[in-house]
Structures are given as C-alpha cells and as structure tokens.
Amino acid sequence: FNKILFILGNRRPVAYTLYLEPWHADIFQFLNERKTIDVKEKHACAIFPALWIPDLFMCRVEADNEWTLMCPHQCKHLQNVCGKEFDDLYTKYEQEGRGRRKIKAKTLWSAIINAQIETGTPFMLYKDHCNAKSNQKHLGTIHCSNLYTEIIEYTSRNEIAVCNLASITLNRFVRSDRTFDFDKLVEVTSVVVRNLNKIIDRNFYPLQEAKTSNLRHRPIGIGVQGLADTFCLMRFPFESEQAQQLNRDIFETMYYAALKSSCELAKIQGPYETYEGSPVSKGILQFDMWNVKPSDRWNWTKLRNEIEKYGIRNSLLLSLMPTGSTGQILDNNESIEPYTSNLYVRRVLSDEFQVVNNRLLKDLTELGLWNADMKNRLMYENGSIQNIETIPDNIKALYKTVWEISEKVIIDMAADRGAFIDQSQSLYIRTIELSERKVSSLHFYGWKKGLKTAMHYLLTRPAANPIKSTVDKTRIVSIVKTDGAIEKGTDTQEETTKTEEQNLARQIKQCNMTDEHGA
C-alpha cells in the first residue's frame, strides 16, 4: 500500500473498496473495521467497505426473520449465483445446518446502519437488482461494483473489468430562452460514444486480463455534471415537477443517443464480441428491465429494429460517476447532486478561496441585494438563504441546498433516471436526521424503488458551525432587527480584512462536504 502511494508521488490518494455479502461469517468484523482505524498503525484509512446485498436479506429484515452467517469455504458458490438461484442455494445450506451462526436479520441490519451513521460507510448496492438489470448478465454473476459504486461490470479470474468514462456538462444545453436543446445533447452524446470507442482500441493495457475484458465487452460509461445548474438556469426548483420531468427526459435522451451511436458503429465494425445472448440482443433494453415505458420524444421502434439487424458496439453505455474535480474546473456542480451549500471553498495549489455560488451571486446582484451585509448574513447562515427575508421566495426555491430538500425526492429522481442507466449511479444520501429509523427507512424506500446503488456515502452536516465564529454577531443582530431583513442596496459594513477572510476560508473548509477521496 505504501509503495503505491510512493510511486504515485502521493499526488492523488489511493483508495480501495472491498465488497462483502451479508451472509459472510466475518460480516460484523468487516463492519467494525473502519470504526477502529488507527492511522499510525494501520493503512485501512483508504480502504472502504461496501455491501453487495441480496434481496433475500432485505426480505428477512422486513419480516423480522432469522439470518444465517456462513463460511464461503463450507457453503460454496453463494457469491456466484443471484436471484432465485441464490435464494434456493442459501436456504438449502440453512436446512443442511451448514451455517456458522444464526442471528436476527434486524440485528445485522442495525449494525450496518449504525456503522453508516458513525463512519458514512459501508457503501451499499443491491446484488439482485444489479444483476437482473445488467446487459452483461448472460456472462455470469456480477460480484461487485467499483470505488464510486457506479460501475456494474462482469469480472472473473480471467477478466478484470475496465471502466471507460466521460462526463457531459448538462448546463451547456440550456438555451438563452430557457429551453433545453435535446437535439444537441444527442449530437454530443454520439461524439462521446465514438471517442470512447477509440480510447478502448488505442489504450495501453498493463494487464492482459484488463485488455481481454475491455476488448470483448467494450463497456463505456457516460455520465453528467451540472444537473443542479441546469435546473437553476431553467428556473426549475430541484423538487419541482418540471425538474423531475427534465431529469427523466435528459437521461432518456442520452440512453437513446448512446444506443443509436453504438448501433451505427456496429454497422461498420460489427457488434462487440459477447453481444449474442445479451438482453439487448433479445430486444430487451434497460427501461424494459424496470417495466418503464419511454416517452414519444424519440423513435424507439425504429431504433429497436436497427439494433435487431446490426447489434451494438458496446455492452454498457451510461454510468453516473461523481465529478467533483472536473466539475470545479468547468465551474459546474457535481454530477447529479443538488447544491450542498451556496458558500464553499475553492482550493488550488497556492491558496484556498471563499466562493459564493456564482448563479446565486448573479441573481442577487441583478435584484440589487448583493452587498457586504448580505455576504455577512450568508456566512452566518452557513450558505443557506432560506432564513434571509429580503430574498424573494422564487429565488429561495431555486437555491435550496441538499439539506433543505427531501431525501425521498433525491431517491425518486435516481429511480426515474435509473430506468435509462444501464450501469449505475454514484448516489450520496445526505440527511440532517442521523437516526437508525430514518436511515433504514431511506434504504428500504430505495430498494423498493428498484435502485441498483443504495448509497455511496451517508453524509450529514457537521455538529458545529465554525463559519459563525468569524462573523460580526453584533452586526448580524442589527441586520436582523431591521424589520427582520437586510435593507436593499445598503453597504454599511466594511469588507473584512484579508486576515479575517483567510481565517474564514480555513474554517469553511471544515464544513465542505466533498468526497474525501476525490472524483
């Protein structure tokens, strides 16, 4: 582990995810490992636990039934089967008395939830959903995902799965008249498909197992960034029906465009090697596996006929990765996420800078509301504008942070677009209420919605609000007392000194809810 860090020059932290199924006899030790990390003595700080959960376990938890922990050497092949085949083999081993230990399923479930509350992990994916809705399921059982939980690809002793990724900036497709350019999205998605295929062909492969896998199955993963920015430019609050409809339309369009472009490549170069026997080769597309009917925006009948005749060049097409690093470069909000705050810190090699959401800044400036008092109040409110009375309600609705949006809306939108994502999506669960009951309820809600990825990280706000300690509280009191509002157009407080600004930036950093191992 240390060698890898040394070779990389420690420029980018190395991280791993270990996947385990909940029937494994060592499951409790696995859950506790991250709770007891001593960085000075262990190197597990960059090892993240993840669970690959079969439906049978969720059913046992829901019914408050018993669950049997087993040794994989004495109860063979459980990891190699899924769905009904797993259920039958697992119950057979139970009946034969091969288990190591019987427990209440809820006891293990409680341990999982409490580990997540304490550490943000383990990540969670649903094994049966991932396998049943995969275009690679004819190859064999899929055993795990990746570090960010958005890649669902087949692996074996002879093949190492490879993810070939690119993300599309969604807010660039919003026209000046606040309409969305779906035709342009089709065009750009098609370009990305062609370019990723060139990368597959021209790439350098350090391992033959990786080369074999990539050339046989040719999976790609097209993701997005700036979904929240797109809603904002369209003037759709994140929770609105318009935003939810646009969310569905965007990913249906991307799936259609990716399939169409992959089919066009197949006309010239032929389908990928393992195409025959796949769901798509049988006319089954991703939304069919979700029992979802697509809209009439695109000619799906014609595309199905083309695919039936020529096949497709890639086994997988869409996956929604986190885009924290590239999003900063392009000044976009991360991936599919709502805004975590309207005030954050931008870090570069030389320094770190306090930054206000540039779209909010533009709106407040146009309304004549941006001044030093507003800046001070925004810092006092920790990046939220919901309690600032002079800001109009329509602006407040547009700039709600994730802490002010229902968690179920986030899950609903993930399920809506999930019908068009043939891999998966890196899904953060952020909640203010960190209770076992609340987290359990959210997991069951997502499971019943059919999600593949239940959760990448569980995140909450920090217990303390260090930003407030840097604000002139006397001034804040006087601001609030002015009819409970900030007077429009005033600028009665001088800008804080450079030293105070740097101190503020350092303290805001502690509240910045970014992915701890990058994107």
C-alpha positions as semicolon CSV with decimal commas, in nm:
position;residue;x (nm);y (nm);z (nm)
1;F;0,000;0,000;0,000
2;N;0,273;0,245;0,097
3;K;0,467;0,154;-0,218
4;I;0,172;0,252;-0,432
5;L;0,147;0,587;-0,260
6;F;0,522;0,642;-0,305
7;I;0,519;0,551;-0,673
8;L;0,232;0,790;-0,738
9;G;0,420;1,064;-0,558
10;N;0,119;1,097;-0,326
11;R;-0,035;1,337;-0,578
12;R;-0,367;1,159;-0,568
13;P;-0,468;0,947;-0,269
14;V;-0,503;0,579;-0,345
15;A;-0,828;0,420;-0,231
16;Y;-0,986;0,077;-0,250
17;T;-1,332;-0,063;-0,192
18;L;-1,380;-0,414;-0,055
19;Y;-1,715;-0,583;-0,122
20;L;-1,872;-0,843;0,104
21;E;-2,212;-1,012;0,106
22;P;-2,406;-1,001;0,435
23;W;-2,416;-1,381;0,479
24;H;-2,038;-1,393;0,532
25;A;-1,934;-1,515;0,878
26;D;-1,694;-1,221;0,923
27;I;-1,954;-0,955;0,848
28;F;-1,954;-0,793;1,194
29;Q;-1,575;-0,764;1,199
30;F;-1,594;-0,617;0,848
31;L;-1,843;-0,352;0,965
32;N;-1,635;-0,260;1,269
33;E;-1,302;-0,232;1,088
34;R;-1,342;0,128;0,979
35;K;-1,467;0,234;1,322
36;T;-1,139;0,136;1,487
37;I;-0,882;0,268;1,241
38;D;-0,558;0,395;1,393
39;V;-0,387;0,574;1,107
40;K;-0,047;0,547;1,274
41;E;-0,068;0,168;1,297
42;K;-0,300;0,068;1,011
43;H;-0,336;0,152;0,646
44;A;-0,708;0,084;0,626
45;C;-0,792;0,456;0,614
46;A;-0,805;0,435;0,233
47;I;-0,994;0,106;0,228
48;F;-1,369;0,149;0,210
49;P;-1,614;-0,131;0,295
50;A;-1,912;-0,199;0,071
51;L;-2,201;-0,446;0,091
52;W;-2,338;-0,649;-0,202
53;I;-2,685;-0,720;-0,065
54;P;-2,919;-0,991;-0,199
55;D;-3,295;-0,935;-0,191
56;L;-3,336;-1,231;0,044
57;F;-3,158;-1,043;0,321
58;M;-3,380;-0,737;0,278
59;C;-3,689;-0,960;0,289
60;R;-3,567;-1,127;0,609
61;V;-3,507;-0,788;0,771
62;E;-3,851;-0,664;0,669
63;A;-4,019;-0,980;0,803
64;D;-3,804;-0,979;1,121
65;N;-3,682;-1,332;1,044
66;E;-3,357;-1,508;1,124
67;W;-3,045;-1,482;0,912
68;T;-2,764;-1,736;0,896
69;L;-2,398;-1,640;0,870
70;M;-2,191;-1,883;0,663
71;C;-1,833;-1,963;0,570
72;P;-1,773;-1,938;0,192
73;H;-1,549;-2,247;0,203
74;Q;-1,818;-2,462;0,362
75;C;-2,108;-2,304;0,172
76;K;-1,965;-2,274;-0,176
77;H;-2,080;-2,069;-0,476
78;L;-2,316;-1,832;-0,292
79;Q;-2,120;-1,543;-0,438
80;N;-2,154;-1,692;-0,787
81;V;-2,534;-1,702;-0,802
82;C;-2,808;-1,442;-0,774
83;G;-3,186;-1,409;-0,767
84;K;-3,388;-1,728;-0,716
85;E;-3,079;-1,944;-0,765
86;F;-2,914;-1,770;-0,469
87;D;-3,229;-1,795;-0,258
88;D;-3,257;-2,169;-0,322
89;L;-2,890;-2,242;-0,251
90;Y;-2,882;-2,028;0,063
91;T;-3,195;-2,188;0,213
92;K;-3,059;-2,533;0,118
93;Y;-2,743;-2,465;0,318
94;E;-2,957;-2,342;0,609
95;Q;-3,166;-2,659;0,605
96;E;-2,850;-2,870;0,597
97;G;-2,721;-2,690;0,906
98;R;-2,406;-2,563;0,738
99;G;-2,427;-2,214;0,885
100;R;-2,183;-2,083;1,144
101;R;-2,430;-1,872;1,340
102;K;-2,797;-1,775;1,341
103;I;-2,896;-1,420;1,425
104;K;-3,196;-1,196;1,381
105;A;-3,168;-1,027;1,043
106;K;-3,256;-0,699;1,211
107;T;-2,954;-0,733;1,442
108;L;-2,720;-0,729;1,144
109;W;-2,923;-0,456;0,974
110;S;-2,892;-0,240;1,285
111;A;-2,515;-0,293;1,287
112;I;-2,496;-0,187;0,921
113;I;-2,698;0,130;0,982
114;N;-2,501;0,225;1,292
115;A;-2,171;0,178;1,107
116;Q;-2,301;0,410;0,836
117;I;-2,411;0,669;1,090
118;E;-2,071;0,659;1,257
119;T;-1,841;0,640;0,953
120;G;-2,051;0,709;0,641
121;T;-1,985;0,353;0,523
122;P;-2,031;0,071;0,424
123;F;-2,142;0,163;0,074
124;M;-2,447;-0,041;-0,029
125;L;-2,558;-0,197;-0,357
126;Y;-2,835;-0,447;-0,424
127;K;-2,686;-0,760;-0,578
128;D;-3,004;-0,889;-0,740
129;H;-3,102;-0,552;-0,887
130;C;-2,751;-0,506;-1,031
131;N;-2,755;-0,850;-1,192
132;A;-3,117;-0,862;-1,308
133;K;-3,088;-0,522;-1,482
134;S;-2,748;-0,574;-1,643
135;N;-2,687;-0,617;-2,013
136;Q;-2,391;-0,838;-1,914
137;K;-2,594;-1,081;-1,705
138;H;-2,562;-1,358;-1,966
139;L;-2,185;-1,366;-1,895
140;G;-2,230;-1,475;-1,534
141;T;-2,299;-1,330;-1,191
142;I;-2,160;-0,981;-1,129
143;H;-1,978;-0,980;-0,794
144;C;-1,917;-0,615;-0,711
145;S;-1,903;-0,254;-0,822
146;N;-1,612;-0,008;-0,810
147;L;-1,486;0,258;-0,570
148;Y;-1,765;0,504;-0,654
149;T;-2,046;0,246;-0,688
150;E;-2,150;0,350;-1,041
151;I;-1,977;0,073;-1,242
152;I;-2,160;-0,260;-1,274
153;E;-1,945;-0,490;-1,488
154;Y;-1,872;-0,860;-1,509
155;T;-1,540;-0,989;-1,373
156;S;-1,385;-1,335;-1,349
157;R;-1,050;-1,498;-1,276
158;N;-0,952;-1,430;-1,636
159;E;-1,101;-1,084;-1,677
160;I;-1,056;-0,753;-1,495
161;A;-1,337;-0,510;-1,572
162;V;-1,240;-0,169;-1,711
163;C;-1,446;0,149;-1,699
164;N;-1,405;0,393;-1,989
165;L;-1,563;0,715;-1,867
166;A;-1,659;1,063;-1,981
167;S;-1,899;1,322;-1,841
168;I;-2,118;1,571;-2,025
169;T;-2,182;1,924;-1,897
170;L;-2,560;1,949;-1,895
171;N;-2,599;2,321;-1,830
172;R;-2,433;2,398;-2,167
173;F;-2,750;2,272;-2,337
174;V;-2,976;2,536;-2,182
175;R;-3,062;2,796;-2,447
176;S;-3,093;3,168;-2,379
177;D;-3,473;3,137;-2,386
178;R;-3,457;2,881;-2,102
179;T;-3,534;2,578;-2,315
180;F;-3,324;2,264;-2,328
181;D;-3,152;2,162;-2,653
182;F;-3,217;1,786;-2,666
183;D;-3,101;1,759;-3,027
184;K;-2,763;1,899;-2,932
185;L;-2,744;1,655;-2,641
186;V;-2,798;1,369;-2,887
187;E;-2,520;1,505;-3,106
188;V;-2,269;1,544;-2,821
189;T;-2,354;1,206;-2,666
190;S;-2,291;1,044;-3,004
191;V;-1,949;1,211;-3,028
192;V;-1,861;1,084;-2,679
193;V;-1,960;0,728;-2,774
194;R;-1,733;0,737;-3,079
195;N;-1,442;0,885;-2,886
196;L;-1,465;0,635;-2,601
197;N;-1,460;0,353;-2,854
198;K;-1,137;0,495;-2,997
199;I;-0,994;0,503;-2,645
200;I;-1,078;0,135;-2,598
201;D;-0,894;0,047;-2,919
202;R;-0,588;0,267;-2,865
203;N;-0,544;0,237;-2,491
204;F;-0,236;0,094;-2,319
205;Y;-0,326;-0,208;-2,105
206;P;-0,075;-0,302;-1,833
207;L;-0,259;-0,631;-1,769
208;Q;-0,374;-0,882;-2,026
209;E;-0,683;-0,961;-1,817
210;A;-0,793;-0,598;-1,844
211;K;-0,727;-0,586;-2,217
212;T;-0,920;-0,908;-2,274
213;S;-1,222;-0,779;-2,082
214;N;-1,228;-0,436;-2,243
215;L;-1,196;-0,562;-2,599
216;R;-1,450;-0,841;-2,552
217;H;-1,728;-0,637;-2,391
218;R;-1,635;-0,277;-2,479
219;P;-1,824;-0,115;-2,187
220;I;-1,835;0,263;-2,165
221;G;-1,978;0,492;-1,900
222;I;-2,114;0,832;-1,999
223;G;-2,202;1,049;-1,702
224;V;-2,301;1,409;-1,639
225;Q;-2,219;1,714;-1,434
226;G;-2,413;2,030;-1,360
227;L;-2,764;1,887;-1,326
228;A;-2,842;2,131;-1,044
229;D;-2,701;2,416;-1,255
230;T;-2,927;2,310;-1,541
231;F;-3,236;2,323;-1,320
232;C;-3,125;2,663;-1,196
233;L;-3,080;2,805;-1,548
234;M;-3,420;2,666;-1,648
235;R;-3,565;2,825;-1,329
236;F;-3,689;2,486;-1,206
237;P;-3,659;2,429;-0,829
238;F;-3,490;2,094;-0,764
239;E;-3,804;1,947;-0,606
240;S;-4,042;2,072;-0,875
241;E;-4,237;1,856;-1,119
242;Q;-4,065;2,038;-1,406
243;A;-3,722;1,938;-1,272
244;Q;-3,831;1,578;-1,227
245;Q;-3,962;1,565;-1,583
246;L;-3,646;1,723;-1,724
247;N;-3,442;1,471;-1,526
248;R;-3,626;1,185;-1,699
249;D;-3,605;1,349;-2,041
250;I;-3,231;1,412;-2,020
251;F;-3,135;1,056;-1,937
252;E;-3,383;0,902;-2,178
253;T;-3,225;1,120;-2,447
254;M;-2,871;1,020;-2,351
255;Y;-2,958;0,649;-2,346
256;Y;-3,128;0,678;-2,684
257;A;-2,834;0,869;-2,835
258;A;-2,576;0,628;-2,693
259;L;-2,763;0,322;-2,821
260;K;-2,810;0,482;-3,163
261;S;-2,444;0,579;-3,194
262;S;-2,327;0,238;-3,073
263;C;-2,557;0,073;-3,328
264;E;-2,413;0,291;-3,606
265;L;-2,063;0,179;-3,509
266;A;-2,181;-0,183;-3,513
267;K;-2,299;-0,137;-3,872
268;I;-1,936;-0,067;-3,969
269;Q;-1,729;-0,266;-3,719
270;G;-1,974;-0,530;-3,602
271;P;-2,121;-0,581;-3,254
272;Y;-1,897;-0,642;-2,954
273;E;-1,769;-0,998;-2,915
274;T;-2,009;-1,114;-2,640
275;Y;-2,319;-0,944;-2,782
276;E;-2,512;-1,264;-2,862
277;G;-2,723;-1,377;-2,569
278;S;-2,729;-1,035;-2,404
279;P;-3,064;-0,876;-2,316
280;V;-3,019;-0,614;-2,590
281;S;-2,962;-0,890;-2,847
282;K;-3,305;-1,020;-2,745
283;G;-3,467;-0,678;-2,783
284;I;-3,466;-0,604;-2,408
285;L;-3,345;-0,252;-2,328
286;Q;-3,268;-0,105;-1,985
287;F;-3,610;0,056;-1,930
288;D;-3,777;-0,277;-2,017
289;M;-3,599;-0,429;-1,716
290;W;-3,755;-0,157;-1,499
291;N;-4,101;-0,203;-1,654
292;V;-4,091;0,160;-1,764
293;K;-4,238;0,286;-2,091
294;P;-4,028;0,556;-2,260
295;S;-4,179;0,878;-2,389
296;D;-4,263;0,950;-2,752
297;R;-3,980;1,202;-2,784
298;W;-3,763;0,954;-2,980
299;N;-3,842;0,679;-3,230
300;W;-3,766;0,377;-3,015
301;T;-3,937;0,135;-3,255
302;K;-3,707;0,231;-3,540
303;L;-3,401;0,208;-3,313
304;R;-3,503;-0,138;-3,187
305;N;-3,532;-0,256;-3,547
306;E;-3,186;-0,118;-3,628
307;I;-3,036;-0,288;-3,321
308;E;-3,205;-0,617;-3,408
309;K;-3,040;-0,600;-3,751
310;Y;-2,691;-0,472;-3,665
311;G;-2,644;-0,506;-3,288
312;I;-2,449;-0,253;-3,081
313;R;-2,077;-0,194;-3,039
314;N;-2,078;-0,158;-2,658
315;S;-2,222;-0,379;-2,386
316;L;-2,282;-0,085;-2,148
317;L;-2,328;0,284;-2,212
318;L;-2,429;0,509;-1,920
319;S;-2,295;0,542;-1,566
320;L;-2,317;0,845;-1,339
321;M;-1,984;0,899;-1,170
322;P;-1,902;1,174;-0,917
323;T;-1,741;1,473;-1,090
324;G;-1,603;1,677;-0,802
325;S;-1,265;1,753;-0,959
326;T;-1,370;1,810;-1,321
327;G;-1,677;1,999;-1,204
328;Q;-1,454;2,253;-1,030
329;I;-1,251;2,302;-1,348
330;L;-1,566;2,372;-1,551
331;D;-1,740;2,560;-1,268
332;N;-2,022;2,305;-1,252
333;N;-2,198;2,150;-0,958
334;E;-2,106;1,787;-0,904
335;S;-2,277;1,522;-1,115
336;I;-2,648;1,474;-1,032
337;E;-2,618;1,633;-0,687
338;P;-2,813;1,932;-0,551
339;Y;-2,607;2,220;-0,416
340;T;-2,456;2,124;-0,080
341;S;-2,413;2,492;0,007
342;N;-2,422;2,833;-0,156
343;L;-2,091;2,916;0,013
344;Y;-1,783;2,699;-0,018
345;V;-1,407;2,699;-0,052
346;R;-1,220;2,662;-0,382
347;R;-0,881;2,502;-0,323
348;V;-0,586;2,548;-0,560
349;L;-0,215;2,473;-0,519
350;S;-0,126;2,820;-0,388
351;D;-0,421;2,901;-0,162
352;E;-0,788;2,849;-0,091
353;F;-1,062;3,099;-0,161
354;Q;-1,408;3,165;-0,028
355;V;-1,658;3,134;-0,313
356;V;-2,029;3,211;-0,339
357;N;-2,249;3,012;-0,577
358;N;-2,195;3,220;-0,891
359;R;-2,552;3,174;-1,013
360;L;-2,692;3,296;-0,681
361;L;-2,447;3,586;-0,685
362;K;-2,568;3,687;-1,033
363;D;-2,935;3,672;-0,930
364;L;-2,881;3,870;-0,609
365;T;-2,675;4,131;-0,794
366;E;-2,946;4,176;-1,058
367;L;-3,202;4,220;-0,779
368;G;-2,980;4,481;-0,609
369;L;-2,948;4,264;-0,299
370;W;-2,579;4,181;-0,302
371;N;-2,367;4,383;-0,059
372;A;-2,139;4,331;0,240
373;D;-2,435;4,282;0,475
374;M;-2,578;4,010;0,253
375;K;-2,239;3,843;0,237
376;N;-2,211;3,852;0,616
377;R;-2,561;3,709;0,655
378;L;-2,488;3,431;0,405
379;M;-2,182;3,334;0,609
380;Y;-2,386;3,344;0,928
381;E;-2,647;3,114;0,772
382;N;-2,375;2,868;0,661
383;G;-2,451;2,906;0,293
384;S;-2,830;2,883;0,318
385;I;-3,061;3,163;0,204
386;Q;-3,387;3,023;0,341
387;N;-3,391;3,249;0,650
388;I;-3,293;3,570;0,470
389;E;-3,621;3,758;0,449
390;T;-3,535;4,004;0,172
391;I;-3,461;3,731;-0,080
392;P;-3,775;3,650;-0,287
393;D;-3,938;3,310;-0,244
394;N;-3,875;3,206;-0,604
395;I;-3,501;3,259;-0,555
396;K;-3,510;3,069;-0,226
397;A;-3,677;2,775;-0,401
398;L;-3,410;2,770;-0,674
399;Y;-3,118;2,771;-0,434
400;K;-3,227;2,519;-0,174
401;T;-2,933;2,316;-0,053
402;V;-2,943;1,939;-0,026
403;W;-3,013;1,975;0,347
404;E;-3,338;2,155;0,260
405;I;-3,459;1,901;0,003
406;S;-3,647;1,583;0,092
407;E;-3,426;1,274;0,077
408;K;-3,711;1,088;-0,090
409;V;-3,708;1,337;-0,378
410;I;-3,340;1,253;-0,434
411;I;-3,423;0,880;-0,438
412;D;-3,727;0,930;-0,662
413;M;-3,518;1,117;-0,917
414;A;-3,248;0,849;-0,901
415;A;-3,509;0,582;-0,974
416;D;-3,664;0,787;-1,255
417;R;-3,335;0,821;-1,442
418;G;-3,224;0,473;-1,337
419;A;-3,455;0,322;-1,599
420;F;-3,219;0,465;-1,863
421;I;-2,884;0,397;-1,695
422;D;-2,751;0,053;-1,782
423;Q;-2,469;0,069;-1,528
424;S;-2,549;0,263;-1,209
425;Q;-2,508;0,598;-1,035
426;S;-2,291;0,721;-0,752
427;L;-2,566;0,819;-0,509
428;Y;-2,496;1,016;-0,192
429;I;-2,751;1,010;0,088
430;R;-2,737;1,335;0,284
431;T;-2,963;1,380;0,583
432;I;-2,976;1,605;0,887
433;E;-3,152;1,342;1,097
434;L;-2,897;1,067;1,161
435;S;-3,121;0,814;1,330
436;E;-3,132;0,440;1,271
437;R;-3,501;0,459;1,192
438;K;-3,456;0,736;0,933
439;V;-3,162;0,575;0,753
440;S;-3,333;0,235;0,748
441;S;-3,648;0,390;0,604
442;L;-3,449;0,557;0,324
443;H;-3,272;0,232;0,235
444;F;-3,596;0,035;0,214
445;Y;-3,753;0,313;0,009
446;G;-3,469;0,298;-0,244
447;W;-3,470;-0,084;-0,252
448;K;-3,841;-0,094;-0,330
449;K;-3,787;0,171;-0,599
450;G;-3,551;-0,072;-0,771
451;L;-3,223;0,117;-0,727
452;K;-2,902;-0,069;-0,801
453;T;-2,686;0,155;-0,584
454;A;-2,849;0,214;-0,248
455;M;-2,584;0,452;-0,122
456;H;-2,231;0,560;-0,191
457;Y;-2,179;0,771;0,122
458;L;-2,407;0,864;0,409
459;L;-2,333;1,227;0,491
460;T;-2,463;1,478;0,740
461;R;-2,388;1,833;0,843
462;P;-2,107;1,887;1,096
463;A;-2,222;1,918;1,456
464;A;-2,053;2,258;1,491
465;N;-2,084;2,560;1,263
466;P;-1,738;2,723;1,266
467;I;-1,837;2,976;0,999
468;K;-2,049;3,165;1,252
469;S;-1,750;3,229;1,476
470;T;-1,595;3,454;1,209
471;V;-1,900;3,675;1,160
472;D;-1,965;4,003;1,339
473;K;-2,258;3,884;1,551
474;T;-2,337;4,236;1,671
475;R;-2,378;4,341;1,310
476;I;-2,594;4,036;1,237
477;V;-2,828;4,129;1,522
478;S;-2,864;4,482;1,384
479;I;-2,926;4,346;1,035
480;V;-3,198;4,108;1,152
481;K;-3,362;4,375;1,367
482;T;-3,407;4,598;1,063
483;D;-3,761;4,474;1,004
484;G;-3,620;4,123;1,014
485;A;-3,438;4,188;0,689
486;I;-3,134;4,326;0,515
487;E;-3,203;4,670;0,373
488;K;-3,182;4,666;-0,002
489;G;-2,878;4,837;-0,151
490;T;-2,701;4,920;0,181
491;D;-2,334;4,864;0,236
492;T;-2,278;4,987;0,592
493;Q;-2,012;4,737;0,697
494;E;-1,660;4,748;0,559
495;E;-1,516;4,440;0,394
496;T;-1,348;4,205;0,640
497;T;-0,971;4,223;0,643
498;K;-0,752;3,988;0,444
499;T;-0,656;3,804;0,761
500;E;-1,021;3,751;0,854
501;E;-1,101;3,629;0,502
502;Q;-0,822;3,371;0,516
503;N;-0,937;3,259;0,859
504;L;-1,294;3,224;0,730
505;A;-1,179;3,016;0,433
506;R;-0,989;2,779;0,659
507;Q;-1,292;2,729;0,880
508;I;-1,537;2,687;0,592
509;K;-1,312;2,410;0,467
510;Q;-1,409;2,205;0,771
511;C;-1,773;2,219;0,662
512;N;-1,710;2,145;0,296
513;M;-1,896;1,820;0,225
514;T;-1,684;1,694;-0,063
515;D;-1,595;1,332;-0,135
516;E;-1,297;1,254;0,087
517;H;-1,107;1,067;-0,186
518;G;-1,181;1,290;-0,484
519;A;-1,358;1,224;-0,810
